[in-house]
Amino acid sequence: MTRLAALLLVLGGIAAPASAQNIEFLPGMEWDQPPVVTPGETDRDPPSDAVVLFDGKDMSAWENGEQWPVRDGIAFAGKGYVTSKQKFGDCQVHLEWSAPSNVKGDGQGRGNSGVFLMGIYEVQILDSYDNKTYADGQATAIYKQTPPLANAMRKPGEWNTYDIYWTCPKFNSSSQLEEPAYVTVVHNGVLVQNRFALRGDTAWNHPPRYVDIGPKGPIALQDHGNPVRFRNIWVREFEPPTGQRREPMMMNHSDGTTKTLAEIAAEE
């Protein structure tokens, strides 16, 4: 068997003779070790690198937070939006919310709020339990852009969990869009948005459009006149893995030698 044939067997996942089992493919990146993060005691608890925006005590992490009352560890939507004082880039957002158990109204008038990434891109909050409205305006919709993959709402008065994974849009030095924003959302353990590429902001009164506001932005919660409740809100930023580029190569563990794919191809 030639070395190139052995390479193809290894890369193709085909059972190879014993001599080929000593051949290891080394990719074109020597990766750095990822940072160590201590998880919370449960999946809903903040991990060690999270920024806690609401822990049941007060709304001091938010602009206008004094307008949202806190009782028994729960924040209630009050007068006006609240916006996090800290800005975030690519991030994971965890929050828990509950629509009023005393059901009033229907459609968009029932348990309406929203969580805004970078202050302008909305993941809808709405009591969508047995409450029909336009599909791209129900709970976990990317407002006016796409419905969720499923309606995973719990009954009014019960707590819903959003886990949002956000990738910021990327602009060049001339503020021209190079890459759109992406969002993945898990609602009560159910995947409802799968790396959706946003077409721009999520306004009610104009088509989506992108505006370069910088590499980071705040988290905002909407006051829509409904007494929606919130608890346990935290955010953790993340960055892509890092490493040093190199030529892809094969290592022969029987003698410790390495050769690049180009060298192997040249030998054939």
PDB file of C-alpha atoms in Angstrom:
ATOM      1  CA  MET A   1       0.000   0.000   0.000  1.00  0.00           C
ATOM      2  CA  THR A   2       1.346   3.444  -0.919  1.00  0.00           C
ATOM      3  CA  ARG A   3       1.519   6.219   1.671  1.00  0.00           C
ATOM      4  CA  LEU A   4      -1.042   8.241  -0.270  1.00  0.00           C
ATOM      5  CA  ALA A   5      -3.399   5.260  -0.303  1.00  0.00           C
ATOM      6  CA  ALA A   6      -2.924   4.893   3.429  1.00  0.00           C
ATOM      7  CA  LEU A   7      -3.716   8.608   3.794  1.00  0.00           C
ATOM      8  CA  LEU A   8      -6.946   8.191   1.862  1.00  0.00           C
ATOM      9  CA  LEU A   9      -7.915   5.234   3.995  1.00  0.00           C
ATOM     10  CA  VAL A  10      -7.323   7.182   7.198  1.00  0.00           C
ATOM     11  CA  LEU A  11      -9.209  10.271   5.995  1.00  0.00           C
ATOM     12  CA  GLY A  12     -12.061   8.202   4.628  1.00  0.00           C
ATOM     13  CA  GLY A  13     -12.562   6.300   7.843  1.00  0.00           C
ATOM     14  CA  ILE A  14     -12.063   2.956   6.054  1.00  0.00           C
ATOM     15  CA  ALA A  15     -10.531   0.070   7.943  1.00  0.00           C
ATOM     16  CA  ALA A  16      -6.866  -0.039   7.002  1.00  0.00           C
ATOM     17  CA  PRO A  17      -4.168  -2.663   7.477  1.00  0.00           C
ATOM     18  CA  ALA A  18      -2.314  -2.625  10.766  1.00  0.00           C
ATOM     19  CA  SER A  19       0.595  -0.726   9.195  1.00  0.00           C
ATOM     20  CA  ALA A  20      -1.712   2.181   8.358  1.00  0.00           C
ATOM     21  CA  GLN A  21      -3.058   2.390  11.898  1.00  0.00           C
ATOM     22  CA  ASN A  22       0.191   4.067  12.981  1.00  0.00           C
ATOM     23  CA  ILE A  23      -0.500   6.984  10.609  1.00  0.00           C
ATOM     24  CA  GLU A  24      -2.181  10.031  12.189  1.00  0.00           C
ATOM     25  CA  PHE A  25      -3.565  13.025  10.312  1.00  0.00           C
ATOM     26  CA  LEU A  26      -2.550  16.369  11.836  1.00  0.00           C
ATOM     27  CA  PRO A  27      -4.824  19.217  10.668  1.00  0.00           C
ATOM     28  CA  GLY A  28      -3.630  22.611   9.476  1.00  0.00           C
ATOM     29  CA  MET A  29      -4.034  24.247  12.883  1.00  0.00           C
ATOM     30  CA  GLU A  30      -2.272  23.625  16.157  1.00  0.00           C
ATOM     31  CA  TRP A  31      -5.034  24.619  18.557  1.00  0.00           C
ATOM     32  CA  ASP A  32      -4.574  26.421  21.852  1.00  0.00           C
ATOM     33  CA  GLN A  33      -6.234  24.866  24.864  1.00  0.00           C
ATOM     34  CA  PRO A  34      -9.706  26.360  25.486  1.00  0.00           C
ATOM     35  CA  PRO A  35     -10.320  28.407  28.646  1.00  0.00           C
ATOM     36  CA  VAL A  36     -11.584  26.513  31.674  1.00  0.00           C
ATOM     37  CA  VAL A  37     -15.129  27.462  32.730  1.00  0.00           C
ATOM     38  CA  THR A  38     -16.694  26.070  35.881  1.00  0.00           C
ATOM     39  CA  PRO A  39     -20.351  25.290  35.172  1.00  0.00           C
ATOM     40  CA  GLY A  40     -23.134  26.280  37.543  1.00  0.00           C
ATOM     41  CA  GLU A  41     -24.597  23.725  39.911  1.00  0.00           C
ATOM     42  CA  THR A  42     -27.464  23.306  37.426  1.00  0.00           C
ATOM     43  CA  ASP A  43     -27.808  24.291  33.776  1.00  0.00           C
ATOM     44  CA  ARG A  44     -29.820  27.357  34.813  1.00  0.00           C
ATOM     45  CA  ASP A  45     -27.159  28.657  37.199  1.00  0.00           C
ATOM     46  CA  PRO A  46     -24.496  31.061  35.891  1.00  0.00           C
ATOM     47  CA  PRO A  47     -21.087  29.536  35.074  1.00  0.00           C
ATOM     48  CA  SER A  48     -17.896  31.039  36.439  1.00  0.00           C
ATOM     49  CA  ASP A  49     -17.336  33.442  33.521  1.00  0.00           C
ATOM     50  CA  ALA A  50     -20.898  34.807  33.367  1.00  0.00           C
ATOM     51  CA  VAL A  51     -21.941  38.400  33.992  1.00  0.00           C
ATOM     52  CA  VAL A  52     -25.052  38.277  36.171  1.00  0.00           C
ATOM     53  CA  LEU A  53     -27.546  40.943  35.130  1.00  0.00           C
ATOM     54  CA  PHE A  54     -30.284  39.965  37.559  1.00  0.00           C
ATOM     55  CA  ASP A  55     -29.913  37.630  40.544  1.00  0.00           C
ATOM     56  CA  GLY A  56     -33.150  38.457  42.323  1.00  0.00           C
ATOM     57  CA  LYS A  57     -31.788  41.328  44.416  1.00  0.00           C
ATOM     58  CA  ASP A  58     -32.080  44.489  42.333  1.00  0.00           C
ATOM     59  CA  MET A  59     -31.929  45.907  38.806  1.00  0.00           C
ATOM     60  CA  SER A  60     -28.763  47.919  39.374  1.00  0.00           C
ATOM     61  CA  ALA A  61     -27.075  46.361  36.320  1.00  0.00           C
ATOM     62  CA  TRP A  62     -29.619  48.059  34.059  1.00  0.00           C
ATOM     63  CA  GLU A  63     -30.228  51.585  32.842  1.00  0.00           C
ATOM     64  CA  ASN A  64     -33.758  52.564  33.978  1.00  0.00           C
ATOM     65  CA  GLY A  65     -33.716  49.538  36.273  1.00  0.00           C
ATOM     66  CA  GLU A  66     -35.212  51.564  39.121  1.00  0.00           C
ATOM     67  CA  GLN A  67     -38.454  51.675  37.105  1.00  0.00           C
ATOM     68  CA  TRP A  68     -38.832  47.888  37.222  1.00  0.00           C
ATOM     69  CA  PRO A  69     -40.013  46.720  40.659  1.00  0.00           C
ATOM     70  CA  VAL A  70     -38.386  43.688  42.292  1.00  0.00           C
ATOM     71  CA  ARG A  71     -40.397  41.530  44.680  1.00  0.00           C
ATOM     72  CA  ASP A  72     -39.527  38.115  46.127  1.00  0.00           C
ATOM     73  CA  GLY A  73     -36.563  37.690  43.787  1.00  0.00           C
ATOM     74  CA  ILE A  74     -38.552  38.545  40.656  1.00  0.00           C
ATOM     75  CA  ALA A  75     -38.357  41.624  38.416  1.00  0.00           C
ATOM     76  CA  PHE A  76     -41.590  42.918  36.898  1.00  0.00           C
ATOM     77  CA  ALA A  77     -41.734  44.826  33.629  1.00  0.00           C
ATOM     78  CA  GLY A  78     -42.266  48.444  34.595  1.00  0.00           C
ATOM     79  CA  LYS A  79     -42.059  51.831  32.932  1.00  0.00           C
ATOM     80  CA  GLY A  80     -39.934  51.831  29.803  1.00  0.00           C
ATOM     81  CA  TYR A  81     -37.252  49.549  28.440  1.00  0.00           C
ATOM     82  CA  VAL A  82     -34.306  48.494  30.585  1.00  0.00           C
ATOM     83  CA  THR A  83     -30.876  48.297  28.965  1.00  0.00           C
ATOM     84  CA  SER A  84     -27.816  46.599  30.424  1.00  0.00           C
ATOM     85  CA  LYS A  85     -25.085  49.004  31.471  1.00  0.00           C
ATOM     86  CA  GLN A  86     -22.501  46.588  30.125  1.00  0.00           C
ATOM     87  CA  LYS A  87     -22.127  45.856  26.406  1.00  0.00           C
ATOM     88  CA  PHE A  88     -21.487  42.416  24.948  1.00  0.00           C
ATOM     89  CA  GLY A  89     -20.150  40.905  21.738  1.00  0.00           C
ATOM     90  CA  ASP A  90     -20.719  37.301  20.729  1.00  0.00           C
ATOM     91  CA  CYS A  91     -22.480  35.853  23.730  1.00  0.00           C
ATOM     92  CA  GLN A  92     -24.725  33.334  25.417  1.00  0.00           C
ATOM     93  CA  VAL A  93     -27.775  34.852  27.129  1.00  0.00           C
ATOM     94  CA  HIS A  94     -29.830  32.994  29.712  1.00  0.00           C
ATOM     95  CA  LEU A  95     -33.075  34.381  31.064  1.00  0.00           C
ATOM     96  CA  GLU A  96     -36.275  33.087  32.607  1.00  0.00           C
ATOM     97  CA  TRP A  97     -39.636  34.771  32.223  1.00  0.00           C
ATOM     98  CA  SER A  98     -43.294  34.191  32.958  1.00  0.00           C
ATOM     99  CA  ALA A  99     -46.453  35.565  31.402  1.00  0.00           C
ATOM    100  CA  PRO A 100     -49.201  36.648  33.850  1.00  0.00           C
ATOM    101  CA  SER A 101     -51.255  33.763  35.216  1.00  0.00           C
ATOM    102  CA  ASN A 102     -54.312  36.028  35.035  1.00  0.00           C
ATOM    103  CA  VAL A 103     -54.815  35.879  31.285  1.00  0.00           C
ATOM    104  CA  LYS A 104     -55.980  39.101  29.660  1.00  0.00           C
ATOM    105  CA  GLY A 105     -56.068  40.063  25.998  1.00  0.00           C
ATOM    106  CA  ASP A 106     -55.047  38.027  22.985  1.00  0.00           C
ATOM    107  CA  GLY A 107     -52.558  38.059  20.130  1.00  0.00           C
ATOM    108  CA  GLN A 108     -49.816  40.641  20.658  1.00  0.00           C
ATOM    109  CA  GLY A 109     -51.672  42.057  23.659  1.00  0.00           C
ATOM    110  CA  ARG A 110     -50.968  39.080  25.902  1.00  0.00           C
ATOM    111  CA  GLY A 111     -47.753  38.675  27.886  1.00  0.00           C
ATOM    112  CA  ASN A 112     -45.766  40.779  25.410  1.00  0.00           C
ATOM    113  CA  SER A 113     -42.137  41.762  25.944  1.00  0.00           C
ATOM    114  CA  GLY A 114     -38.876  41.050  24.158  1.00  0.00           C
ATOM    115  CA  VAL A 115     -35.161  40.554  24.644  1.00  0.00           C
ATOM    116  CA  PHE A 116     -32.951  42.623  22.337  1.00  0.00           C
ATOM    117  CA  LEU A 117     -29.413  41.603  21.421  1.00  0.00           C
ATOM    118  CA  MET A 118     -27.114  44.608  20.961  1.00  0.00           C
ATOM    119  CA  GLY A 119     -30.194  46.638  21.831  1.00  0.00           C
ATOM    120  CA  ILE A 120     -31.747  46.308  18.341  1.00  0.00           C
ATOM    121  CA  TYR A 121     -32.242  42.649  17.368  1.00  0.00           C
ATOM    122  CA  GLU A 122     -35.327  41.177  19.072  1.00  0.00           C
ATOM    123  CA  VAL A 123     -36.125  37.663  20.164  1.00  0.00           C
ATOM    124  CA  GLN A 124     -39.835  37.945  20.917  1.00  0.00           C
ATOM    125  CA  ILE A 125     -41.334  37.311  24.338  1.00  0.00           C
ATOM    126  CA  LEU A 126     -45.082  36.624  24.202  1.00  0.00           C
ATOM    127  CA  ASP A 127     -47.643  34.382  25.861  1.00  0.00           C
ATOM    128  CA  SER A 128     -48.026  32.039  22.889  1.00  0.00           C
ATOM    129  CA  TYR A 129     -49.788  29.303  24.849  1.00  0.00           C
ATOM    130  CA  ASP A 130     -53.100  28.704  23.029  1.00  0.00           C
ATOM    131  CA  ASN A 131     -52.837  32.267  21.707  1.00  0.00           C
ATOM    132  CA  LYS A 132     -52.729  32.645  17.940  1.00  0.00           C
ATOM    133  CA  THR A 133     -50.897  35.597  16.418  1.00  0.00           C
ATOM    134  CA  TYR A 134     -48.789  36.170  13.322  1.00  0.00           C
ATOM    135  CA  ALA A 135     -46.135  33.456  13.168  1.00  0.00           C
ATOM    136  CA  ASP A 136     -43.108  35.773  13.064  1.00  0.00           C
ATOM    137  CA  GLY A 137     -44.371  37.577  16.152  1.00  0.00           C
ATOM    138  CA  GLN A 138     -44.907  34.674  18.559  1.00  0.00           C
ATOM    139  CA  ALA A 139     -42.600  33.642  21.389  1.00  0.00           C
ATOM    140  CA  THR A 140     -38.972  33.072  20.272  1.00  0.00           C
ATOM    141  CA  ALA A 141     -39.647  34.479  16.799  1.00  0.00           C
ATOM    142  CA  ILE A 142     -36.967  36.724  15.395  1.00  0.00           C
ATOM    143  CA  TYR A 143     -39.430  39.561  15.203  1.00  0.00           C
ATOM    144  CA  LYS A 144     -40.795  40.193  11.684  1.00  0.00           C
ATOM    145  CA  GLN A 145     -38.170  37.871  10.180  1.00  0.00           C
ATOM    146  CA  THR A 146     -38.850  34.218  11.020  1.00  0.00           C
ATOM    147  CA  PRO A 147     -41.131  32.098  13.238  1.00  0.00           C
ATOM    148  CA  PRO A 148     -39.640  29.567  15.626  1.00  0.00           C
ATOM    149  CA  LEU A 149     -39.214  25.944  14.577  1.00  0.00           C
ATOM    150  CA  ALA A 150     -41.715  24.964  17.279  1.00  0.00           C
ATOM    151  CA  ASN A 151     -44.009  26.511  19.897  1.00  0.00           C
ATOM    152  CA  ALA A 152     -42.555  25.278  23.205  1.00  0.00           C
ATOM    153  CA  MET A 153     -44.555  27.577  25.513  1.00  0.00           C
ATOM    154  CA  ARG A 154     -45.538  26.619  29.027  1.00  0.00           C
ATOM    155  CA  LYS A 155     -48.900  27.637  30.485  1.00  0.00           C
ATOM    156  CA  PRO A 156     -49.451  31.228  31.660  1.00  0.00           C
ATOM    157  CA  GLY A 157     -47.919  31.718  35.102  1.00  0.00           C
ATOM    158  CA  GLU A 158     -45.315  28.988  34.572  1.00  0.00           C
ATOM    159  CA  TRP A 159     -41.669  29.841  33.953  1.00  0.00           C
ATOM    160  CA  ASN A 160     -40.086  29.744  30.510  1.00  0.00           C
ATOM    161  CA  THR A 161     -36.351  29.521  29.886  1.00  0.00           C
ATOM    162  CA  TYR A 162     -34.562  31.131  26.954  1.00  0.00           C
ATOM    163  CA  ASP A 163     -30.981  30.198  26.112  1.00  0.00           C
ATOM    164  CA  ILE A 164     -29.825  32.438  23.277  1.00  0.00           C
ATOM    165  CA  TYR A 165     -26.533  32.032  21.399  1.00  0.00           C
ATOM    166  CA  TRP A 166     -25.666  35.221  19.565  1.00  0.00           C
ATOM    167  CA  THR A 167     -23.035  36.038  16.947  1.00  0.00           C
ATOM    168  CA  CYS A 168     -22.699  39.761  16.189  1.00  0.00           C
ATOM    169  CA  PRO A 169     -22.775  41.096  12.631  1.00  0.00           C
ATOM    170  CA  LYS A 170     -19.366  41.950  11.205  1.00  0.00           C
ATOM    171  CA  PHE A 171     -18.606  45.193   9.341  1.00  0.00           C
ATOM    172  CA  ASN A 172     -15.518  46.406   7.513  1.00  0.00           C
ATOM    173  CA  SER A 173     -13.682  49.668   8.182  1.00  0.00           C
ATOM    174  CA  SER A 174     -16.191  51.483   5.953  1.00  0.00           C
ATOM    175  CA  SER A 175     -19.140  50.186   8.021  1.00  0.00           C
ATOM    176  CA  GLN A 176     -20.239  47.905   5.194  1.00  0.00           C
ATOM    177  CA  LEU A 177     -21.709  44.565   6.240  1.00  0.00           C
ATOM    178  CA  GLU A 178     -19.326  41.641   5.762  1.00  0.00           C
ATOM    179  CA  GLU A 179     -21.209  38.955   7.684  1.00  0.00           C
ATOM    180  CA  PRO A 180     -24.751  38.972   9.113  1.00  0.00           C
ATOM    181  CA  ALA A 181     -25.714  38.328  12.702  1.00  0.00           C
ATOM    182  CA  TYR A 182     -26.608  34.743  13.610  1.00  0.00           C
ATOM    183  CA  VAL A 183     -28.798  33.494  16.433  1.00  0.00           C
ATOM    184  CA  THR A 184     -29.643  30.112  17.917  1.00  0.00           C
ATOM    185  CA  VAL A 185     -32.398  29.876  20.532  1.00  0.00           C
ATOM    186  CA  VAL A 186     -33.364  27.034  22.863  1.00  0.00           C
ATOM    187  CA  HIS A 187     -36.777  27.472  24.530  1.00  0.00           C
ATOM    188  CA  ASN A 188     -37.503  25.226  27.518  1.00  0.00           C
ATOM    189  CA  GLY A 189     -34.922  22.751  26.212  1.00  0.00           C
ATOM    190  CA  VAL A 190     -36.362  22.770  22.668  1.00  0.00           C
ATOM    191  CA  LEU A 191     -34.321  24.084  19.726  1.00  0.00           C
ATOM    192  CA  VAL A 192     -36.463  26.804  18.131  1.00  0.00           C
ATOM    193  CA  GLN A 193     -33.941  28.881  16.135  1.00  0.00           C
ATOM    194  CA  ASN A 194     -31.012  27.138  14.458  1.00  0.00           C
ATOM    195  CA  ARG A 195     -28.263  29.630  13.538  1.00  0.00           C
ATOM    196  CA  PHE A 196     -30.699  31.911  11.761  1.00  0.00           C
ATOM    197  CA  ALA A 197     -29.024  34.646   9.702  1.00  0.00           C
ATOM    198  CA  LEU A 198     -30.744  37.942  10.480  1.00  0.00           C
ATOM    199  CA  ARG A 199     -31.568  40.258   7.597  1.00  0.00           C
ATOM    200  CA  GLY A 200     -31.009  43.337   9.775  1.00  0.00           C
ATOM    201  CA  ASP A 201     -32.717  44.921  12.773  1.00  0.00           C
ATOM    202  CA  THR A 202     -36.189  43.823  13.863  1.00  0.00           C
ATOM    203  CA  ALA A 203     -38.284  46.982  13.753  1.00  0.00           C
ATOM    204  CA  TRP A 204     -42.088  46.988  13.579  1.00  0.00           C
ATOM    205  CA  ASN A 205     -42.267  50.002  11.271  1.00  0.00           C
ATOM    206  CA  HIS A 206     -39.545  49.541   8.640  1.00  0.00           C
ATOM    207  CA  PRO A 207     -37.836  46.710   6.703  1.00  0.00           C
ATOM    208  CA  PRO A 208     -34.766  45.063   8.243  1.00  0.00           C
ATOM    209  CA  ARG A 209     -31.557  47.008   7.818  1.00  0.00           C
ATOM    210  CA  TYR A 210     -28.057  46.822   9.227  1.00  0.00           C
ATOM    211  CA  VAL A 211     -26.367  49.759  10.924  1.00  0.00           C
ATOM    212  CA  ASP A 212     -22.849  49.524  12.290  1.00  0.00           C
ATOM    213  CA  ILE A 213     -23.075  50.366  16.004  1.00  0.00           C
ATOM    214  CA  GLY A 214     -19.691  48.885  16.859  1.00  0.00           C
ATOM    215  CA  PRO A 215     -18.512  45.409  17.854  1.00  0.00           C
ATOM    216  CA  LYS A 216     -20.586  45.234  21.048  1.00  0.00           C
ATOM    217  CA  GLY A 217     -23.985  46.317  22.312  1.00  0.00           C
ATOM    218  CA  PRO A 218     -26.238  46.032  25.368  1.00  0.00           C
ATOM    219  CA  ILE A 219     -28.976  43.576  26.236  1.00  0.00           C
ATOM    220  CA  ALA A 220     -32.401  45.233  26.464  1.00  0.00           C
ATOM    221  CA  LEU A 221     -35.770  44.074  27.827  1.00  0.00           C
ATOM    222  CA  GLN A 222     -38.963  45.561  26.503  1.00  0.00           C
ATOM    223  CA  ASP A 223     -41.834  47.184  28.372  1.00  0.00           C
ATOM    224  CA  HIS A 224     -44.917  46.503  26.246  1.00  0.00           C
ATOM    225  CA  GLY A 225     -47.452  47.367  28.933  1.00  0.00           C
ATOM    226  CA  ASN A 226     -47.839  43.767  30.133  1.00  0.00           C
ATOM    227  CA  PRO A 227     -46.778  42.601  33.630  1.00  0.00           C
ATOM    228  CA  VAL A 228     -44.241  40.025  32.419  1.00  0.00           C
ATOM    229  CA  ARG A 229     -41.953  38.656  35.144  1.00  0.00           C
ATOM    230  CA  PHE A 230     -38.219  37.929  34.895  1.00  0.00           C
ATOM    231  CA  ARG A 231     -35.624  36.105  36.946  1.00  0.00           C
ATOM    232  CA  ASN A 232     -32.107  34.626  36.673  1.00  0.00           C
ATOM    233  CA  ILE A 233     -30.599  36.656  33.821  1.00  0.00           C
ATOM    234  CA  TRP A 234     -26.949  36.175  32.949  1.00  0.00           C
ATOM    235  CA  VAL A 235     -24.644  36.611  29.954  1.00  0.00           C
ATOM    236  CA  ARG A 236     -21.316  35.099  29.003  1.00  0.00           C
ATOM    237  CA  GLU A 237     -19.217  36.275  26.084  1.00  0.00           C
ATOM    238  CA  PHE A 238     -17.328  33.757  23.969  1.00  0.00           C
ATOM    239  CA  GLU A 239     -14.634  33.880  21.311  1.00  0.00           C
ATOM    240  CA  PRO A 240     -13.668  31.477  18.523  1.00  0.00           C
ATOM    241  CA  PRO A 241     -10.929  28.940  19.274  1.00  0.00           C
ATOM    242  CA  THR A 242      -7.403  30.177  18.630  1.00  0.00           C
ATOM    243  CA  GLY A 243      -4.291  28.469  17.358  1.00  0.00           C
ATOM    244  CA  GLN A 244      -1.309  28.618  15.028  1.00  0.00           C
ATOM    245  CA  ARG A 245      -1.655  27.667  11.381  1.00  0.00           C
ATOM    246  CA  ARG A 246       0.614  25.034   9.918  1.00  0.00           C
ATOM    247  CA  GLU A 247       0.767  22.745   6.918  1.00  0.00           C
ATOM    248  CA  PRO A 248      -1.560  19.724   7.237  1.00  0.00           C
ATOM    249  CA  MET A 249       0.605  16.650   7.700  1.00  0.00           C
ATOM    250  CA  MET A 250       0.705  12.980   8.526  1.00  0.00           C
ATOM    251  CA  MET A 251       2.600  11.556  11.488  1.00  0.00           C
ATOM    252  CA  ASN A 252       4.019   8.053  11.450  1.00  0.00           C
ATOM    253  CA  HIS A 253       3.889   6.935  15.082  1.00  0.00           C
ATOM    254  CA  SER A 254       6.091   3.927  14.381  1.00  0.00           C
ATOM    255  CA  ASP A 255       9.149   6.139  13.798  1.00  0.00           C
ATOM    256  CA  GLY A 256       7.943   9.616  14.896  1.00  0.00           C
ATOM    257  CA  THR A 257       8.379  11.207  11.467  1.00  0.00           C
ATOM    258  CA  THR A 258       5.986  13.734   9.921  1.00  0.00           C
ATOM    259  CA  LYS A 259       5.411  14.719   6.288  1.00  0.00           C
ATOM    260  CA  THR A 260       3.112  17.293   4.763  1.00  0.00           C
ATOM    261  CA  LEU A 261       0.406  16.194   2.365  1.00  0.00           C
ATOM    262  CA  ALA A 262       2.299  17.929  -0.419  1.00  0.00           C
ATOM    263  CA  GLU A 263       5.439  15.942   0.382  1.00  0.00           C
ATOM    264  CA  ILE A 264       3.486  12.711   0.363  1.00  0.00           C
ATOM    265  CA  ALA A 265       1.845  13.562  -2.943  1.00  0.00           C
ATOM    266  CA  ALA A 266       5.253  14.432  -4.468  1.00  0.00           C
ATOM    267  CA  GLU A 267       6.624  11.040  -3.484  1.00  0.00           C
ATOM    268  CA  GLU A 268       3.859   9.351  -5.456  1.00  0.00           C
TER     269      GLU A 268
END
